[in-house]
CSV table of C-alpha atoms in Angstrom, one decimal:
chain,number,residue,atom,x,y,z
A,1,MET,CA,-5.3,11.0,-23.4
A,2,PRO,CA,-1.7,11.3,-24.1
A,3,ALA,CA,-0.6,9.9,-20.4
A,4,LEU,CA,-2.4,6.8,-21.0
A,5,HIS,CA,0.1,4.7,-22.7
A,6,PRO,CA,3.0,5.6,-20.2
A,7,LEU,CA,0.6,4.8,-17.1
A,8,LEU,CA,0.4,1.3,-19.0
A,9,SER,CA,4.0,0.9,-18.9
A,10,ALA,CA,4.1,1.6,-15.4
A,11,PHE,CA,1.1,-0.9,-14.3
A,12,ALA,CA,2.5,-3.4,-16.8
A,13,PRO,CA,5.3,-5.2,-14.4
A,14,ILE,CA,2.7,-5.2,-11.7
A,15,TRP,CA,-0.2,-7.4,-13.5
A,16,ALA,CA,3.4,-9.3,-15.3
A,17,LEU,CA,4.1,-10.6,-12.2
A,18,THR,CA,0.8,-11.1,-10.6
A,19,ALA,CA,0.3,-13.2,-13.5
A,20,VAL,CA,3.2,-15.3,-13.0
A,21,GLY,CA,2.2,-16.1,-9.5
A,22,TYR,CA,-0.9,-17.4,-10.7
A,23,VAL,CA,0.8,-19.4,-13.3
A,24,VAL,CA,3.0,-20.7,-10.6
A,25,ALA,CA,0.4,-22.0,-8.4
A,26,ARG,CA,-1.7,-23.4,-10.9
A,27,ALA,CA,0.9,-25.6,-12.4
A,28,GLY,CA,1.9,-26.4,-8.7
A,29,LEU,CA,5.4,-26.1,-9.0
A,30,LEU,CA,6.2,-24.7,-5.6
A,31,GLY,CA,3.7,-26.7,-3.4
A,32,PRO,CA,0.7,-26.1,-1.6
A,33,GLN,CA,2.5,-24.3,1.1
A,34,ALA,CA,4.4,-21.6,-1.4
A,35,GLU,CA,1.9,-18.6,-1.1
A,36,MET,CA,2.1,-18.5,2.9
A,37,VAL,CA,6.0,-19.1,2.6
A,38,LEU,CA,6.3,-16.1,0.4
A,39,THR,CA,4.5,-14.2,2.0
A,40,ARG,CA,6.0,-14.5,4.8
A,41,TYR,CA,8.9,-14.1,3.8
A,42,VAL,CA,8.2,-10.6,2.5
A,43,PHE,CA,6.7,-9.7,5.8
A,44,HIS,CA,9.8,-11.0,8.0
A,45,VAL,CA,12.8,-10.5,5.6
A,46,ALA,CA,12.2,-8.6,2.4
A,47,MET,CA,9.8,-5.6,3.3
A,48,PRO,CA,11.5,-4.7,6.8
A,49,ALA,CA,15.0,-4.4,4.7
A,50,ALA,CA,13.2,-2.4,2.1
A,51,LEU,CA,11.6,0.0,4.6
A,52,PHE,CA,14.7,0.7,6.9
A,53,LEU,CA,16.6,1.3,4.1
A,54,MET,CA,13.8,3.7,2.8
A,55,ILE,CA,13.1,5.7,5.8
A,56,ALA,CA,17.1,5.8,6.9
A,57,ARG,CA,17.5,8.4,3.4
A,58,THR,CA,14.9,10.0,3.6
A,59,PRO,CA,15.1,12.9,5.8
A,60,LEU,CA,12.1,13.0,8.6
A,61,GLY,CA,11.6,17.0,7.8
A,62,HIS,CA,10.1,16.0,4.2
A,63,PHE,CA,6.9,15.8,6.4
A,64,ALA,CA,7.0,19.7,6.7
A,65,ASN,CA,5.1,20.7,3.1
A,66,PRO,CA,1.6,22.0,2.4
A,67,SER,CA,1.0,19.1,0.1
A,68,MET,CA,1.1,16.7,2.7
A,69,LEU,CA,-1.7,18.4,4.3
A,70,ALA,CA,-4.2,17.9,1.5
A,71,PHE,CA,-2.5,14.3,1.0
A,72,VAL,CA,-3.1,13.5,4.5
A,73,ALA,CA,-6.7,14.9,4.7
A,74,GLY,CA,-7.3,12.6,1.3
A,75,ALA,CA,-6.3,9.7,3.1
A,76,ALA,CA,-8.0,10.1,6.6
A,77,ALA,CA,-11.5,10.7,5.0
A,78,ALA,CA,-10.8,7.7,2.6
A,79,THR,CA,-9.2,5.4,5.8
A,80,GLY,CA,-12.4,6.7,8.0
A,81,LEU,CA,-15.2,6.1,5.6
A,82,GLY,CA,-13.9,2.4,5.1
A,83,LEU,CA,-13.7,2.2,8.3
A,84,LEU,CA,-17.2,3.2,9.0
A,85,VAL,CA,-18.3,1.2,6.0
A,86,GLY,CA,-17.2,-1.8,7.5
A,87,ARG,CA,-18.1,-1.4,10.7
A,88,LEU,CA,-21.7,0.0,10.3
A,89,VAL,CA,-22.6,-1.8,6.9
A,90,PHE,CA,-21.0,-4.9,7.0
A,91,ARG,CA,-20.3,-5.5,10.4
A,92,ARG,CA,-16.8,-6.5,10.3
A,93,LYS,CA,-14.6,-7.4,13.6
A,94,ARG,CA,-11.6,-5.3,15.0
A,95,GLY,CA,-8.9,-7.0,12.7
A,96,GLU,CA,-11.4,-6.6,9.6
A,97,LEU,CA,-12.1,-3.6,10.3
A,98,ALA,CA,-8.3,-2.2,10.2
A,99,ILE,CA,-7.6,-4.4,6.9
A,100,GLY,CA,-10.7,-2.7,5.3
A,101,ALA,CA,-9.9,1.0,6.6
A,102,MET,CA,-6.0,0.5,5.3
A,103,ALA,CA,-7.6,-1.0,2.1
A,104,ALA,CA,-9.3,2.2,1.1
A,105,GLY,CA,-6.8,4.6,1.8
A,106,TYR,CA,-3.2,3.4,2.0
A,107,VAL,CA,-1.9,3.9,-1.7
A,108,ASN,CA,0.8,2.4,-4.0
A,109,SER,CA,3.6,5.1,-3.1
A,110,ALA,CA,6.8,3.3,-4.1
A,111,ASN,CA,6.5,0.6,-6.7
A,112,LEU,CA,3.8,2.8,-8.9
A,113,GLY,CA,4.4,6.2,-7.6
A,114,ILE,CA,7.4,6.6,-8.9
A,115,PRO,CA,7.1,5.8,-12.6
A,116,VAL,CA,3.2,7.3,-12.6
A,117,THR,CA,4.8,10.5,-11.3
A,118,MET,CA,8.0,10.7,-13.5
A,119,GLN,CA,5.9,9.9,-16.5
A,120,VAL,CA,2.9,12.4,-15.6
A,121,VAL,CA,5.1,15.1,-13.5
A,122,GLY,CA,8.5,14.3,-14.1
A,123,ASP,CA,9.0,14.8,-10.5
A,124,ALA,CA,9.0,11.8,-8.1
A,125,SER,CA,10.5,13.4,-4.8
A,126,PHE,CA,6.9,13.8,-3.2
A,127,VAL,CA,7.4,9.5,-2.8
A,128,GLY,CA,9.2,10.6,0.2
A,129,PRO,CA,6.7,11.8,2.3
A,130,VAL,CA,4.0,10.0,1.6
A,131,VAL,CA,6.2,6.8,2.2
A,132,LEU,CA,7.1,8.6,5.7
A,133,PHE,CA,3.7,9.3,6.8
A,134,GLN,CA,2.2,5.7,5.8
A,135,ILE,CA,4.8,3.8,7.3
A,136,LEU,CA,5.9,5.8,10.2
A,137,LEU,CA,1.8,6.6,11.3
A,138,VAL,CA,-0.6,4.6,9.3
A,139,THR,CA,1.1,1.2,9.1
A,140,PRO,CA,2.3,1.3,13.1
A,141,ALA,CA,-1.2,1.7,14.2
A,142,VAL,CA,-2.9,-0.8,12.1
A,143,LEU,CA,-0.4,-3.4,12.9
A,144,ALA,CA,-0.9,-2.5,16.8
A,145,VAL,CA,-4.8,-3.1,16.4
A,146,LEU,CA,-4.0,-6.8,14.4
A,147,ASP,CA,-1.4,-7.2,16.9
A,148,SER,CA,-3.6,-6.9,19.9
A,149,GLY,CA,-6.3,-8.8,18.4
A,150,ALA,CA,-4.3,-11.7,17.2
A,151,ALA,CA,-3.6,-12.7,21.1
A,152,GLY,CA,-4.6,-11.1,24.1
A,153,ARG,CA,-1.4,-12.5,25.9
A,154,ARG,CA,0.8,-10.1,23.6
A,155,ALA,CA,1.4,-6.7,25.2
A,156,LEU,CA,1.5,-3.8,23.1
A,157,LEU,CA,4.3,-2.3,25.0
A,158,THR,CA,6.8,-5.0,23.6
A,159,LEU,CA,4.9,-5.0,19.7
A,160,PRO,CA,7.5,-3.1,18.3
A,161,LEU,CA,10.2,-5.2,19.3
A,162,ARG,CA,8.0,-8.6,18.2
A,163,ASN,CA,7.1,-7.1,14.8
A,164,PRO,CA,9.7,-6.8,12.0
A,165,ILE,CA,7.8,-3.8,10.3
A,166,LEU,CA,7.4,-1.7,13.2
A,167,LEU,CA,11.1,-2.6,14.3
A,168,ALA,CA,12.6,-2.0,10.9
A,169,THR,CA,10.6,1.4,10.8
A,170,ALA,CA,12.1,2.6,14.3
A,171,LEU,CA,15.6,1.7,13.5
A,172,GLY,CA,15.0,3.6,10.3
A,173,ALA,CA,13.7,6.5,11.6
A,174,LEU,CA,16.3,6.6,14.3
A,175,ALA,CA,18.8,6.4,11.6
A,176,SER,CA,17.8,9.2,10.0
A,177,ALA,CA,17.2,11.3,12.5
A,178,THR,CA,21.0,10.2,13.8
A,179,GLY,CA,22.4,10.7,9.9
A,180,LEU,CA,23.6,7.0,10.6
A,181,ARG,CA,25.0,5.0,7.3
A,182,LEU,CA,25.4,1.4,6.9
A,183,PRO,CA,28.5,-0.1,6.3
A,184,ALA,CA,28.4,-0.6,2.2
A,185,GLU,CA,28.6,-4.3,2.2
A,186,LEU,CA,25.6,-4.3,4.9
A,187,HIS,CA,23.9,-1.8,3.1
A,188,ARG,CA,24.1,-3.4,-0.3
A,189,SER,CA,23.3,-7.0,1.2
A,190,ALA,CA,20.0,-4.9,2.7
A,191,GLU,CA,19.2,-3.5,-0.7
A,192,LEU,CA,19.3,-7.1,-2.5
A,193,LEU,CA,17.0,-8.2,0.4
A,194,GLY,CA,14.5,-5.2,0.4
A,195,GLY,CA,14.6,-5.4,-3.6
A,196,ALA,CA,12.7,-9.1,-3.3
A,197,GLY,CA,10.0,-7.7,-1.6
A,198,VAL,CA,7.8,-6.3,-4.1
A,199,PRO,CA,8.1,-9.0,-7.0
A,200,THR,CA,7.9,-11.8,-4.4
A,201,ALA,CA,4.6,-10.1,-2.6
A,202,LEU,CA,3.0,-9.3,-6.2
A,203,VAL,CA,3.9,-13.1,-7.2
A,204,ALA,CA,2.0,-14.4,-3.8
A,205,LEU,CA,-0.5,-12.6,-4.8
A,206,GLY,CA,-1.0,-14.2,-7.8
A,207,MET,CA,-0.8,-17.4,-6.3
A,208,SER,CA,-3.5,-16.5,-3.9
A,209,LEU,CA,-6.1,-15.8,-6.9
A,210,ARG,CA,-5.1,-19.7,-8.0
A,211,ASN,CA,-7.4,-20.8,-4.5
A,212,ARG,CA,-9.5,-18.2,-4.6
A,213,PRO,CA,-13.1,-19.0,-3.5
A,214,PRO,CA,-16.0,-17.8,-5.3
A,215,ALA,CA,-17.4,-14.6,-3.9
A,216,ASP,CA,-19.9,-15.3,-1.7
A,217,GLY,CA,-23.1,-13.5,-2.4
A,218,LEU,CA,-23.7,-9.8,-2.9
A,219,SER,CA,-22.3,-8.8,0.2
A,220,ARG,CA,-18.7,-9.4,-0.3
A,221,ARG,CA,-19.1,-8.1,-3.8
A,222,ALA,CA,-20.4,-4.5,-1.9
A,223,GLU,CA,-18.0,-4.4,-0.1
A,224,VAL,CA,-15.2,-4.7,-2.1
A,225,GLY,CA,-17.2,-2.4,-4.6
A,226,LEU,CA,-17.2,0.0,-2.0
A,227,THR,CA,-14.0,0.1,-0.7
A,228,VAL,CA,-12.6,0.3,-4.4
A,229,ALA,CA,-14.7,3.3,-5.0
A,230,ILE,CA,-13.6,5.1,-2.0
A,231,LYS,CA,-9.9,4.7,-2.8
A,232,THR,CA,-9.7,5.0,-6.2
A,233,LEU,CA,-12.7,8.2,-6.2
A,234,VAL,CA,-13.1,9.9,-2.9
A,235,GLN,CA,-9.8,10.1,-1.6
A,236,PRO,CA,-8.6,11.6,-4.9
A,237,LEU,CA,-11.2,14.0,-4.6
A,238,VAL,CA,-11.1,15.0,-1.0
A,239,THR,CA,-7.5,15.9,-1.6
A,240,LEU,CA,-8.6,17.7,-4.7
A,241,VAL,CA,-10.7,19.8,-2.9
A,242,VAL,CA,-8.5,20.7,0.0
A,243,ALA,CA,-5.4,21.6,-2.6
A,244,GLY,CA,-7.3,23.5,-5.1
A,245,PRO,CA,-9.8,25.7,-3.2
A,246,VAL,CA,-8.5,25.4,0.7
A,247,LEU,CA,-4.7,25.3,0.1
A,248,HIS,CA,-4.6,27.1,-3.4
A,249,LEU,CA,-1.3,25.0,-4.1
A,250,PRO,CA,0.6,25.9,-7.7
A,251,THR,CA,-0.7,23.6,-10.6
A,252,HIS,CA,2.7,21.4,-10.4
A,253,GLN,CA,2.1,20.5,-7.0
A,254,LEU,CA,-1.7,20.2,-6.9
A,255,LEU,CA,-1.5,17.7,-10.2
A,256,THR,CA,1.6,15.8,-8.1
A,257,VAL,CA,-0.8,15.2,-4.6
A,258,VAL,CA,-3.9,14.6,-6.4
A,259,LEU,CA,-2.2,11.7,-8.7
A,260,PHE,CA,-0.5,10.1,-5.4
A,261,SER,CA,-3.8,10.0,-3.8
A,262,ALA,CA,-5.4,8.3,-6.7
A,263,LEU,CA,-2.8,5.5,-6.5
A,264,PRO,CA,-4.6,2.1,-6.0
A,265,THR,CA,-4.1,0.1,-2.7
A,266,ALA,CA,-0.5,-1.2,-1.7
A,267,GLN,CA,0.2,-5.0,-1.8
A,268,ASN,CA,1.3,-4.2,1.7
A,269,VAL,CA,-2.4,-4.3,3.1
A,270,TYR,CA,-2.7,-8.5,1.3
A,271,THR,CA,0.7,-9.3,3.1
A,272,TYR,CA,-0.6,-7.9,6.4
A,273,ALA,CA,-4.1,-9.5,6.1
A,274,ARG,CA,-2.5,-12.6,5.0
A,275,GLU,CA,-0.1,-12.8,7.8
A,276,TYR,CA,-2.6,-12.1,10.4
A,277,GLY,CA,-5.5,-14.3,8.6
A,278,GLN,CA,-7.6,-11.1,8.8
A,279,GLY,CA,-9.9,-9.5,6.1
A,280,THR,CA,-7.3,-11.8,3.5
A,281,ASP,CA,-9.9,-11.6,0.6
A,282,LEU,CA,-11.0,-8.3,0.9
A,283,ALA,CA,-7.3,-7.3,1.1
A,284,ARG,CA,-6.5,-9.1,-2.1
A,285,ASP,CA,-9.6,-8.1,-4.5
A,286,THR,CA,-9.3,-4.6,-3.2
A,287,VAL,CA,-5.3,-4.7,-4.7
A,288,LEU,CA,-6.6,-6.2,-8.2
A,289,TRP,CA,-9.7,-4.1,-8.3
A,290,SER,CA,-8.5,-0.5,-7.1
A,291,THR,CA,-5.4,-1.8,-9.4
A,292,LEU,CA,-7.6,-1.9,-12.6
A,293,ALA,CA,-9.7,1.1,-11.9
A,294,SER,CA,-7.0,3.4,-11.0
A,295,MET,CA,-5.1,3.0,-14.8
A,296,VAL,CA,-8.7,5.1,-15.8
A,297,THR,CA,-8.8,7.5,-12.9
A,298,LEU,CA,-5.0,8.4,-12.9
A,299,SER,CA,-5.4,9.3,-16.6
A,300,VAL,CA,-8.2,11.2,-16.2
A,301,ILE,CA,-6.6,13.1,-13.3
A,302,ALA,CA,-3.6,13.7,-15.6
A,303,TRP,CA,-5.6,14.7,-18.5
A,304,GLY,CA,-7.6,17.0,-16.3
A,305,LEU,CA,-5.0,18.9,-14.3
A,306,GLY,CA,-2.1,18.3,-16.3
A,307,PRO,CA,-0.6,21.1,-18.6
A,308,ALA,CA,-2.2,21.5,-22.1
């Protein structure tokens, strides 16, 4: 499969930074609270800066294209199935259900979607509408569930003002709609802050592996396995059916949207789970195993749907 080598190149930084986090934790270089501090830094500082800039410079009209219909169908199917599995099979509570559903259908669109599609398709423009969909629709819904379950006294009406992710999302959408641009100095500062988000999140993810508790029986392993299967198999298959037989997308668009649907679970899911203390083990293990499994599924998709 000719696409295997470039895909390995795209995945290499993820595994390298995760390994750095594991080594740092094992050596005890940053102390016992380091993982929590890094995760909170990502959630409260780096990720809001990155999301604001990403949304602010992406036209909101990018939602309106046929490929997004196929992507949303696959994401909705995976998220809904993850929700049903968590509720009916594993009897998870509301916060854990939200994390499990997100882990089943929330793709690593930016730091993996861009290099993968550039290597296989030669065009990463589809990342814009995918990011908008996940950040403007999926993330607020999940965080609203997590926040409302975290403390009864918190009012949902004030959630966007108290949650840095949602506040950055709202401000970014406003900036995109109005054409507002930050002064060059502020823009550069936000870029530096946002640029630290992904590597710091991956290091924190690696650190979590050092103190990872042993798997508590067949139930947890089965839940992780089912979530990974939904993410890496069900989501791209549903997208393929909708994009091909239903919408009859051209070959280039078909390959792009199926590739994006087959991307692994984003490390953002672990960040949210860690911040709210809900479904942390499931989020961490799904990120890791879906990333490993998607190296195979993405290569098969590139080989089967790509040009001869």
